[in-house]
Tab-separated table of N, CA and C in Angstrom:
chain	number	residue	atom	x	y	z
A	202	UNK	N	110.328	106.673	91.597
A	202	UNK	CA	111.211	105.536	91.591
A	202	UNK	C	111.875	105.446	90.206
A	203	UNK	N	113.086	104.988	90.204
A	203	UNK	CA	113.879	104.997	88.989
A	203	UNK	C	113.494	103.880	88.004
A	204	UNK	N	113.106	102.712	88.522
A	204	UNK	CA	112.811	101.569	87.670
A	204	UNK	C	111.380	101.103	87.878
A	205	UNK	N	110.809	100.549	86.825
A	205	UNK	CA	109.514	99.879	86.951
A	205	UNK	C	109.556	98.635	86.080
A	206	UNK	N	108.759	97.665	86.488
A	206	UNK	CA	108.763	96.374	85.800
A	206	UNK	C	107.371	95.776	85.940
A	207	UNK	N	106.863	95.205	84.861
A	207	UNK	CA	105.548	94.552	84.892
A	207	UNK	C	105.700	93.106	84.473
A	208	UNK	N	104.933	92.242	85.111
A	208	UNK	CA	104.936	90.836	84.742
A	208	UNK	C	103.616	90.191	85.122
A	209	UNK	N	103.353	89.064	84.500
A	209	UNK	CA	102.165	88.272	84.814
A	209	UNK	C	102.587	87.056	85.619
A	210	UNK	N	101.788	86.754	86.621
A	210	UNK	CA	101.993	85.544	87.414
A	210	UNK	C	100.857	84.605	87.050
A	211	UNK	N	101.196	83.485	86.414
A	211	UNK	CA	100.178	82.559	85.944
A	211	UNK	C	99.724	81.549	86.973
A	212	UNK	N	100.523	81.403	88.040
A	212	UNK	CA	100.196	80.418	89.063
A	212	UNK	C	101.024	80.717	90.313
A	213	UNK	N	100.827	79.908	91.338
A	213	UNK	CA	101.521	80.143	92.607
A	213	UNK	C	103.025	79.927	92.480
A	214	UNK	N	103.445	79.047	91.573
A	214	UNK	CA	104.887	78.847	91.354
A	214	UNK	C	105.538	80.125	90.823
A	215	UNK	N	104.830	80.852	89.965
A	215	UNK	CA	105.350	82.127	89.463
A	215	UNK	C	105.496	83.128	90.615
A	216	UNK	N	104.534	83.112	91.525
A	216	UNK	CA	104.603	83.984	92.697
A	216	UNK	C	105.826	83.629	93.539
A	217	UNK	N	106.070	82.338	93.712
A	217	UNK	CA	107.228	81.887	94.476
A	217	UNK	C	108.534	82.335	93.817
A	218	UNK	N	108.616	82.234	92.499
A	218	UNK	CA	109.821	82.662	91.776
A	218	UNK	C	110.054	84.160	91.925
A	219	UNK	N	108.978	84.944	91.833
A	219	UNK	CA	109.112	86.393	92.035
A	219	UNK	C	109.604	86.679	93.447
A	220	UNK	N	109.026	86.003	94.434
A	220	UNK	CA	109.429	86.214	95.830
A	220	UNK	C	110.906	85.883	96.029
A	221	UNK	N	111.380	84.840	95.373
A	221	UNK	CA	112.795	84.467	95.489
A	221	UNK	C	113.696	85.562	94.933
A	222	UNK	N	113.313	86.137	93.799
A	222	UNK	CA	114.103	87.232	93.225
A	222	UNK	C	114.072	88.458	94.129
A	223	UNK	N	112.908	88.758	94.680
A	223	UNK	CA	112.800	89.896	95.591
A	223	UNK	C	113.649	89.668	96.838
A	224	UNK	N	113.568	88.478	97.402
A	224	UNK	CA	114.322	88.156	98.621
A	224	UNK	C	115.824	88.222	98.381
A	225	UNK	N	116.248	87.808	97.205
A	225	UNK	CA	117.672	87.822	96.880
A	225	UNK	C	118.198	89.258	96.738
A	226	UNK	N	117.334	90.158	96.303
A	226	UNK	CA	117.751	91.527	96.007
A	226	UNK	C	117.312	92.572	97.020
A	227	UNK	N	116.330	92.241	97.850
A	227	UNK	CA	115.843	93.198	98.854
A	227	UNK	C	115.794	92.499	100.204
A	228	UNK	N	116.711	92.845	101.078
A	228	UNK	CA	116.741	92.239	102.415
A	228	UNK	C	116.504	93.275	103.505
A	229	UNK	N	116.359	94.530	103.106
A	229	UNK	CA	116.059	95.577	104.076
A	229	UNK	C	115.320	96.697	103.360
A	230	UNK	N	114.686	97.553	104.155
A	230	UNK	CA	113.968	98.677	103.581
A	230	UNK	C	112.466	98.539	103.762
A	231	UNK	N	111.751	99.443	103.105
A	231	UNK	CA	110.302	99.529	103.233
A	231	UNK	C	109.658	99.104	101.915
A	232	UNK	N	108.791	98.087	102.007
A	232	UNK	CA	108.112	97.547	100.845
A	232	UNK	C	106.615	97.751	101.018
A	233	UNK	N	105.978	98.321	100.004
A	233	UNK	CA	104.525	98.434	99.990
A	233	UNK	C	103.979	97.307	99.126
A	234	UNK	N	103.010	96.580	99.677
A	234	UNK	CA	102.305	95.527	98.956
A	234	UNK	C	100.875	95.994	98.732
A	235	UNK	N	100.534	96.232	97.480
A	235	UNK	CA	99.242	96.809	97.127
A	235	UNK	C	98.445	95.793	96.333
A	236	UNK	N	97.146	95.743	96.578
A	236	UNK	CA	96.261	94.851	95.833
A	236	UNK	C	94.993	94.597	96.624
A	237	UNK	N	93.963	94.196	95.909
A	237	UNK	CA	92.689	93.906	96.551
A	237	UNK	C	92.789	92.705	97.484
A	238	UNK	N	91.745	92.500	98.264
A	238	UNK	CA	91.658	91.293	99.086
A	238	UNK	C	91.773	90.078	98.181
A	239	UNK	N	92.616	89.132	98.566
A	239	UNK	CA	92.774	87.910	97.798
A	239	UNK	C	93.680	88.025	96.583
A	240	UNK	N	94.354	89.161	96.424
A	240	UNK	CA	95.225	89.353	95.264
A	240	UNK	C	96.507	88.527	95.370
A	241	UNK	N	96.943	88.243	96.598
A	241	UNK	CA	98.146	87.432	96.775
A	241	UNK	C	99.263	88.122	97.547
A	242	UNK	N	98.956	89.185	98.257
A	242	UNK	CA	99.981	89.912	99.020
A	242	UNK	C	100.595	89.042	100.106
A	243	UNK	N	99.769	88.353	100.865
A	243	UNK	CA	100.283	87.497	101.933
A	243	UNK	C	100.984	86.270	101.362
A	244	UNK	N	100.510	85.751	100.262
A	244	UNK	CA	101.178	84.614	99.608
A	244	UNK	C	102.577	85.021	99.163
A	245	UNK	N	102.690	86.177	98.539
A	245	UNK	CA	104.002	86.669	98.131
A	245	UNK	C	104.903	86.848	99.345
A	246	UNK	N	104.357	87.405	100.410
A	246	UNK	CA	105.127	87.612	101.640
A	246	UNK	C	105.610	86.278	102.211
A	247	UNK	N	104.744	85.278	102.226
A	247	UNK	CA	105.121	83.958	102.751
A	247	UNK	C	106.313	83.401	101.982
A	248	UNK	N	106.254	83.449	100.661
A	248	UNK	CA	107.363	82.936	99.857
A	248	UNK	C	108.614	83.802	100.013
A	249	UNK	N	108.440	85.086	100.179
A	249	UNK	CA	109.572	85.994	100.385
A	249	UNK	C	110.291	85.621	101.682
A	250	UNK	N	109.523	85.467	102.764
A	250	UNK	CA	110.129	85.122	104.053
A	250	UNK	C	110.785	83.741	104.011
A	251	UNK	N	110.159	82.792	103.338
A	251	UNK	CA	110.759	81.468	103.202
A	251	UNK	C	112.054	81.551	102.399
A	252	UNK	N	112.075	82.399	101.380
A	252	UNK	CA	113.284	82.567	100.574
A	252	UNK	C	114.412	83.210	101.366
A	253	UNK	N	114.059	83.992	102.379
A	253	UNK	CA	115.072	84.581	103.269
A	253	UNK	C	115.580	83.565	104.293
A	254	UNK	N	114.862	82.426	104.424
A	254	UNK	CA	115.301	81.387	105.345
A	254	UNK	C	114.334	81.079	106.465
A	255	UNK	N	113.148	81.696	106.461
A	255	UNK	CA	112.169	81.434	107.520
A	255	UNK	C	111.642	80.007	107.425
A	256	UNK	N	111.598	79.353	108.561
A	256	UNK	CA	111.012	78.020	108.675
A	256	UNK	C	109.714	78.173	109.446
A	257	UNK	N	108.680	77.544	108.993
A	257	UNK	CA	107.423	77.601	109.731
A	257	UNK	C	106.373	78.429	109.027
A	258	UNK	N	105.266	78.602	109.729
A	258	UNK	CA	104.101	79.263	109.152
A	258	UNK	C	104.316	80.773	109.018
A	259	UNK	N	103.650	81.331	108.047
A	259	UNK	CA	103.581	82.781	107.879
A	259	UNK	C	102.101	83.109	107.824
A	260	UNK	N	101.630	83.788	108.856
A	260	UNK	CA	100.207	84.105	108.894
A	260	UNK	C	99.994	85.584	108.633
A	261	UNK	N	98.831	85.891	108.144
A	261	UNK	CA	98.493	87.282	107.878
A	261	UNK	C	98.285	88.011	109.200
A	262	UNK	N	98.912	89.174	109.349
A	262	UNK	CA	98.741	89.934	110.595
A	262	UNK	C	97.516	90.850	110.569
A	263	UNK	N	96.443	90.399	109.941
A	263	UNK	CA	95.249	91.224	109.795
A	263	UNK	C	94.723	91.709	111.145
A	264	UNK	N	94.728	90.858	112.148
A	264	UNK	CA	94.173	91.250	113.447
A	264	UNK	C	95.232	91.783	114.394
A	265	UNK	N	96.471	91.342	114.258
A	265	UNK	CA	97.537	91.788	115.159
A	265	UNK	C	98.253	93.030	114.620
A	266	UNK	N	98.023	93.386	113.370
A	266	UNK	CA	98.658	94.495	112.646
A	266	UNK	C	100.099	94.214	112.247
A	267	UNK	N	100.843	93.468	113.082
A	267	UNK	CA	102.238	93.184	112.729
A	267	UNK	C	102.631	91.797	113.212
A	268	UNK	N	103.398	91.111	112.379
A	268	UNK	CA	104.020	89.839	112.751
A	268	UNK	C	105.529	90.036	112.612
A	269	UNK	N	106.259	89.942	113.728
A	269	UNK	CA	107.718	90.079	113.648
A	269	UNK	C	108.389	88.732	113.380
A	270	UNK	N	109.483	88.772	112.647
A	270	UNK	CA	110.261	87.574	112.349
A	270	UNK	C	111.740	87.875	112.561
A	271	UNK	N	112.451	86.896	113.052
A	271	UNK	CA	113.912	86.936	113.152
A	271	UNK	C	114.410	85.861	112.203
A	272	UNK	N	115.037	86.284	111.104
A	272	UNK	CA	115.455	85.339	110.070
A	272	UNK	C	116.943	85.540	109.811
A	273	UNK	N	117.724	84.535	110.124
A	273	UNK	CA	119.176	84.575	109.894
A	273	UNK	C	119.787	85.852	110.477
A	274	UNK	N	119.364	86.191	111.682
A	274	UNK	CA	119.912	87.364	112.367
A	274	UNK	C	119.348	88.697	111.906
A	275	UNK	N	118.376	88.670	111.025
A	275	UNK	CA	117.749	89.896	110.521
A	275	UNK	C	116.340	90.039	111.073
A	276	UNK	N	115.970	91.292	111.276
A	276	UNK	CA	114.608	91.594	111.720
A	276	UNK	C	113.735	91.857	110.492
A	277	UNK	N	112.576	91.190	110.459
A	277	UNK	CA	111.600	91.401	109.402
A	277	UNK	C	110.247	91.625	110.060
A	278	UNK	N	109.525	92.640	109.587
A	278	UNK	CA	108.211	92.964	110.147
A	278	UNK	C	107.183	93.004	109.024
A	279	UNK	N	106.156	92.185	109.175
A	279	UNK	CA	105.076	92.100	108.191
A	279	UNK	C	103.859	92.799	108.789
A	280	UNK	N	103.505	93.927	108.222
A	280	UNK	CA	102.361	94.714	108.682
A	280	UNK	C	101.187	94.517	107.738
A	281	UNK	N	99.987	94.410	108.294
A	281	UNK	CA	98.760	94.409	107.506
A	281	UNK	C	97.868	95.489	108.112
A	282	UNK	N	97.703	96.575	107.380
A	282	UNK	CA	96.998	97.742	107.907
A	282	UNK	C	95.523	97.779	107.499
A	283	UNK	N	95.013	96.684	106.962
A	283	UNK	CA	93.646	96.644	106.451
A	283	UNK	C	92.618	97.087	107.494
A	284	UNK	N	92.759	96.643	108.708
A	284	UNK	CA	91.759	96.928	109.751
A	284	UNK	C	92.035	98.227	110.520
A	285	UNK	N	93.036	98.960	110.092
A	285	UNK	CA	93.370	100.219	110.755
A	285	UNK	C	92.265	101.246	110.495
A	286	UNK	N	91.771	101.863	111.556
A	286	UNK	CA	90.741	102.893	111.408
A	286	UNK	C	91.336	104.280	111.243
A	287	UNK	N	92.489	104.492	111.846
A	287	UNK	CA	93.131	105.802	111.813
A	287	UNK	C	94.639	105.570	111.834
A	288	UNK	N	95.399	106.251	110.968
A	288	UNK	CA	96.852	106.054	110.961
A	288	UNK	C	97.504	106.288	112.321
A	289	UNK	N	96.904	107.138	113.143
A	289	UNK	CA	97.477	107.427	114.464
A	289	UNK	C	97.533	106.177	115.353
A	290	UNK	N	96.702	105.179	115.056
A	290	UNK	CA	96.746	103.923	115.818
A	290	UNK	C	98.140	103.294	115.735
A	291	UNK	N	98.836	103.522	114.633
A	291	UNK	CA	100.200	102.992	114.497
A	291	UNK	C	101.140	103.637	115.511
A	292	UNK	N	100.956	104.911	115.735
A	292	UNK	CA	101.775	105.603	116.730
A	292	UNK	C	101.497	105.033	118.118
A	293	UNK	N	100.245	104.770	118.397
A	293	UNK	CA	99.862	104.235	119.706
A	293	UNK	C	100.409	102.821	119.916
A	294	UNK	N	100.553	102.050	118.838
A	294	UNK	CA	101.083	100.686	118.974
A	294	UNK	C	102.604	100.662	118.997
A	295	UNK	N	103.232	101.836	118.840
A	295	UNK	CA	104.686	101.908	118.933
A	295	UNK	C	105.423	101.658	117.637
A	296	UNK	N	104.850	102.081	116.520
A	296	UNK	CA	105.493	101.807	115.234
A	296	UNK	C	106.888	102.409	115.145
A	297	UNK	N	107.116	103.521	115.814
A	297	UNK	CA	108.452	104.154	115.770
A	297	UNK	C	109.517	103.204	116.316
A	298	UNK	N	109.168	102.411	117.321
A	298	UNK	CA	110.127	101.454	117.874
A	298	UNK	C	110.543	100.431	116.811
A	299	UNK	N	109.585	100.000	116.012
A	299	UNK	CA	109.910	99.071	114.923
A	299	UNK	C	110.782	99.763	113.879
A	300	UNK	N	110.348	100.956	113.467
A	300	UNK	CA	111.023	101.658	112.371
A	300	UNK	C	112.432	102.116	112.734
A	301	UNK	N	112.744	102.197	114.018
A	301	UNK	CA	114.082	102.593	114.463
A	301	UNK	C	115.105	101.461	114.363
A	302	UNK	N	114.665	100.258	114.044
A	302	UNK	CA	115.577	99.113	113.963
A	302	UNK	C	116.352	99.195	112.645
A	303	UNK	N	117.668	99.275	112.766
A	303	UNK	CA	118.528	99.394	111.590
A	303	UNK	C	118.501	98.129	110.744
A	304	UNK	N	118.567	98.313	109.448
A	304	UNK	CA	118.711	97.222	108.471
A	304	UNK	C	117.570	96.216	108.487
A	305	UNK	N	116.414	96.605	108.993
A	305	UNK	CA	115.266	95.698	109.023
A	305	UNK	C	114.512	95.768	107.698
A	306	UNK	N	113.703	94.744	107.464
A	306	UNK	CA	112.826	94.702	106.304
A	306	UNK	C	111.399	94.897	106.795
A	307	UNK	N	110.696	95.861	106.194
A	307	UNK	CA	109.325	96.187	106.575
A	307	UNK	C	108.414	95.956	105.375
A	308	UNK	N	107.507	95.008	105.510
A	308	UNK	CA	106.542	94.699	104.455
A	308	UNK	C	105.175	95.213	104.893
A	309	UNK	N	104.625	96.159	104.147
A	309	UNK	CA	103.350	96.781	104.501
A	309	UNK	C	102.264	96.413	103.506
A	310	UNK	N	101.269	95.629	103.963
A	310	UNK	CA	100.059	95.438	103.180
A	310	UNK	C	99.105	96.584	103.510
A	311	UNK	N	98.381	97.072	102.534
A	311	UNK	CA	97.446	98.191	102.672
A	311	UNK	C	98.150	99.450	103.199
A	312	UNK	N	99.261	99.848	102.587
A	312	UNK	CA	100.023	100.998	103.092
A	312	UNK	C	99.254	102.312	103.035
A	313	UNK	N	98.266	102.421	102.168
A	313	UNK	CA	97.504	103.676	102.070
A	313	UNK	C	96.799	104.001	103.381
A	314	UNK	N	96.524	102.990	104.201
A	314	UNK	CA	95.864	103.222	105.487
A	314	UNK	C	96.825	103.726	106.553
A	315	UNK	N	98.137	103.695	106.249
A	315	UNK	CA	99.141	104.135	107.215
A	315	UNK	C	99.409	105.634	107.201
A	316	UNK	N	98.920	106.313	106.183
A	316	UNK	CA	99.106	107.764	106.101
A	316	UNK	C	100.567	108.159	106.244
A	317	UNK	N	100.793	109.227	106.997
A	317	UNK	CA	102.149	109.734	107.224
A	317	UNK	C	102.875	108.998	108.345
A	318	UNK	N	102.238	108.010	108.941
A	318	UNK	CA	102.858	107.275	110.044
A	318	UNK	C	103.875	106.244	109.557
A	319	UNK	N	103.815	105.906	108.270
A	319	UNK	CA	104.783	104.948	107.739
A	319	UNK	C	105.691	105.662	106.737
A	320	UNK	N	106.933	105.200	106.627
A	320	UNK	CA	107.882	105.854	105.717
A	320	UNK	C	107.561	105.575	104.246
A	321	UNK	N	108.150	106.362	103.383
A	321	UNK	CA	108.025	106.147	101.944
A	321	UNK	C	108.629	104.794	101.582
A	322	UNK	N	108.117	104.204	100.533
A	322	UNK	CA	108.570	102.873	100.112
A	322	UNK	C	109.880	102.939	99.344
A	323	UNK	N	110.680	101.893	99.537
A	323	UNK	CA	111.857	101.661	98.704
A	323	UNK	C	111.462	100.827	97.487
A	324	UNK	N	110.379	100.084	97.634
A	324	UNK	CA	109.867	99.249	96.543
A	324	UNK	C	108.357	99.125	96.713
A	325	UNK	N	107.642	99.252	95.598
A	325	UNK	CA	106.191	99.082	95.599
A	325	UNK	C	105.859	97.885	94.723
A	326	UNK	N	105.096	96.954	95.287
A	326	UNK	CA	104.644	95.770	94.555
A	326	UNK	C	103.118	95.856	94.496
A	327	UNK	N	102.600	96.047	93.296
A	327	UNK	CA	101.156	96.189	93.084
A	327	UNK	C	100.666	94.937	92.370
A	328	UNK	N	99.846	94.147	93.056
A	328	UNK	CA	99.332	92.881	92.519
A	328	UNK	C	97.854	93.057	92.196
A	329	UNK	N	97.507	92.840	90.941
A	329	UNK	CA	96.123	93.011	90.520
A	329	UNK	C	95.551	91.693	90.004
A	330	UNK	N	94.313	91.403	90.422
A	330	UNK	CA	93.594	90.243	89.910
A	330	UNK	C	93.242	90.489	88.444
A	331	UNK	N	93.014	89.395	87.731
A	331	UNK	CA	92.568	89.480	86.349
A	331	UNK	C	91.268	88.686	86.211
A	332	UNK	N	90.715	88.661	85.009
A	332	UNK	CA	89.500	87.871	84.781
A	332	UNK	C	89.753	86.391	85.015
A	333	UNK	N	90.976	85.942	84.730
A	333	UNK	CA	91.376	84.568	85.017
A	333	UNK	C	91.751	84.500	86.498
A	334	UNK	N	91.017	83.748	87.269
A	334	UNK	CA	91.205	83.704	88.730
A	334	UNK	C	92.631	83.352	89.144
A	335	UNK	N	93.350	82.609	88.312
A	335	UNK	CA	94.712	82.188	88.643
A	335	UNK	C	95.774	83.243	88.328
A	336	UNK	N	95.501	84.103	87.360
A	336	UNK	CA	96.509	85.035	86.848
A	336	UNK	C	96.485	86.357	87.609
A	337	UNK	N	97.690	86.851	87.904
A	337	UNK	CA	97.852	88.162	88.536
A	337	UNK	C	98.784	89.002	87.675
A	338	UNK	N	98.465	90.287	87.559
A	338	UNK	CA	99.344	91.245	86.893
A	338	UNK	C	100.071	92.016	87.986
A	339	UNK	N	101.386	92.051	87.905
A	339	UNK	CA	102.192	92.681	88.948
A	339	UNK	C	102.987	93.832	88.346
A	340	UNK	N	102.930	94.968	89.035
A	340	UNK	CA	103.753	96.125	88.675
A	340	UNK	C	104.682	96.404	89.847
A	341	UNK	N	105.954	96.536	89.553
A	341	UNK	CA	106.935	96.847	90.595
A	341	UNK	C	107.575	98.193	90.278
A	342	UNK	N	107.802	98.987	91.315
A	342	UNK	CA	108.518	100.260	91.204
A	342	UNK	C	109.591	100.263	92.284
A	343	UNK	N	110.837	100.628	91.896
A	343	UNK	CA	111.954	100.516	92.832
A	343	UNK	C	113.140	101.299	92.295
A	344	UNK	N	114.217	101.351	93.073
A	344	UNK	CA	115.422	102.087	92.695
A	344	UNK	C	116.647	101.203	92.490
A	345	UNK	N	116.505	99.900	92.625
A	345	UNK	CA	117.638	98.994	92.573
A	345	UNK	C	117.897	98.481	91.155
A	346	UNK	N	119.047	98.835	90.606
A	346	UNK	CA	119.415	98.323	89.285
A	346	UNK	C	119.606	96.809	89.325
A	347	UNK	N	120.171	96.299	90.437
A	347	UNK	CA	120.382	94.852	90.572
A	347	UNK	C	119.050	94.101	90.500
A	348	UNK	N	118.022	94.624	91.145
A	348	UNK	CA	116.703	93.986	91.084
A	348	UNK	C	116.157	94.056	89.663
A	349	UNK	N	116.335	95.182	88.998
A	349	UNK	CA	115.877	95.328	87.622
A	349	UNK	C	116.511	94.264	86.722
A	350	UNK	N	117.814	94.076	86.882
A	350	UNK	CA	118.527	93.072	86.087
A	350	UNK	C	118.014	91.664	86.413
A	351	UNK	N	117.792	91.395	87.691
A	351	UNK	CA	117.315	90.061	88.111
A	351	UNK	C	115.929	89.776	87.548
A	352	UNK	N	115.071	90.775	87.518
A	352	UNK	CA	113.716	90.573	87.007
A	352	UNK	C	113.718	90.336	85.499
A	353	UNK	N	114.673	90.900	84.817
A	353	UNK	CA	114.754	90.711	83.362
A	353	UNK	C	115.320	89.347	82.991
A	354	UNK	N	116.009	88.710	83.924
A	354	UNK	CA	116.639	87.406	83.637
A	354	UNK	C	115.612	86.292	83.520
């Protein structure tokens, strides 16, 4: 990836601000959300979807594997691959049908469990816990100069 950016999130408001910047600059493509259980991947996703215009609850698709959303005429798919036993399960659930949708946004939690069944990321968001339970260290890798500029602002 051409750009990388690191920042600290001191509280949930910081997470919301990051999600707003991501939503403003990334409305389609493949996003990998990396981090331990409880790191804040689903929280970031919730704020991202709300920033895109979603009204209502955003639940973790831990058991369903995917939660589809229609937001302002756009397709968004939130995948949580944590409970996946074998990447081939994605093929059996019809992941190709999702991935064939043009201009959609795909958010993948636990992408390492998807193996070769999921496409390469356009943006990687790695959220790491710190000794301070409230603080998260975030590393982003991406190719968008516009996003790089927005994150520096």
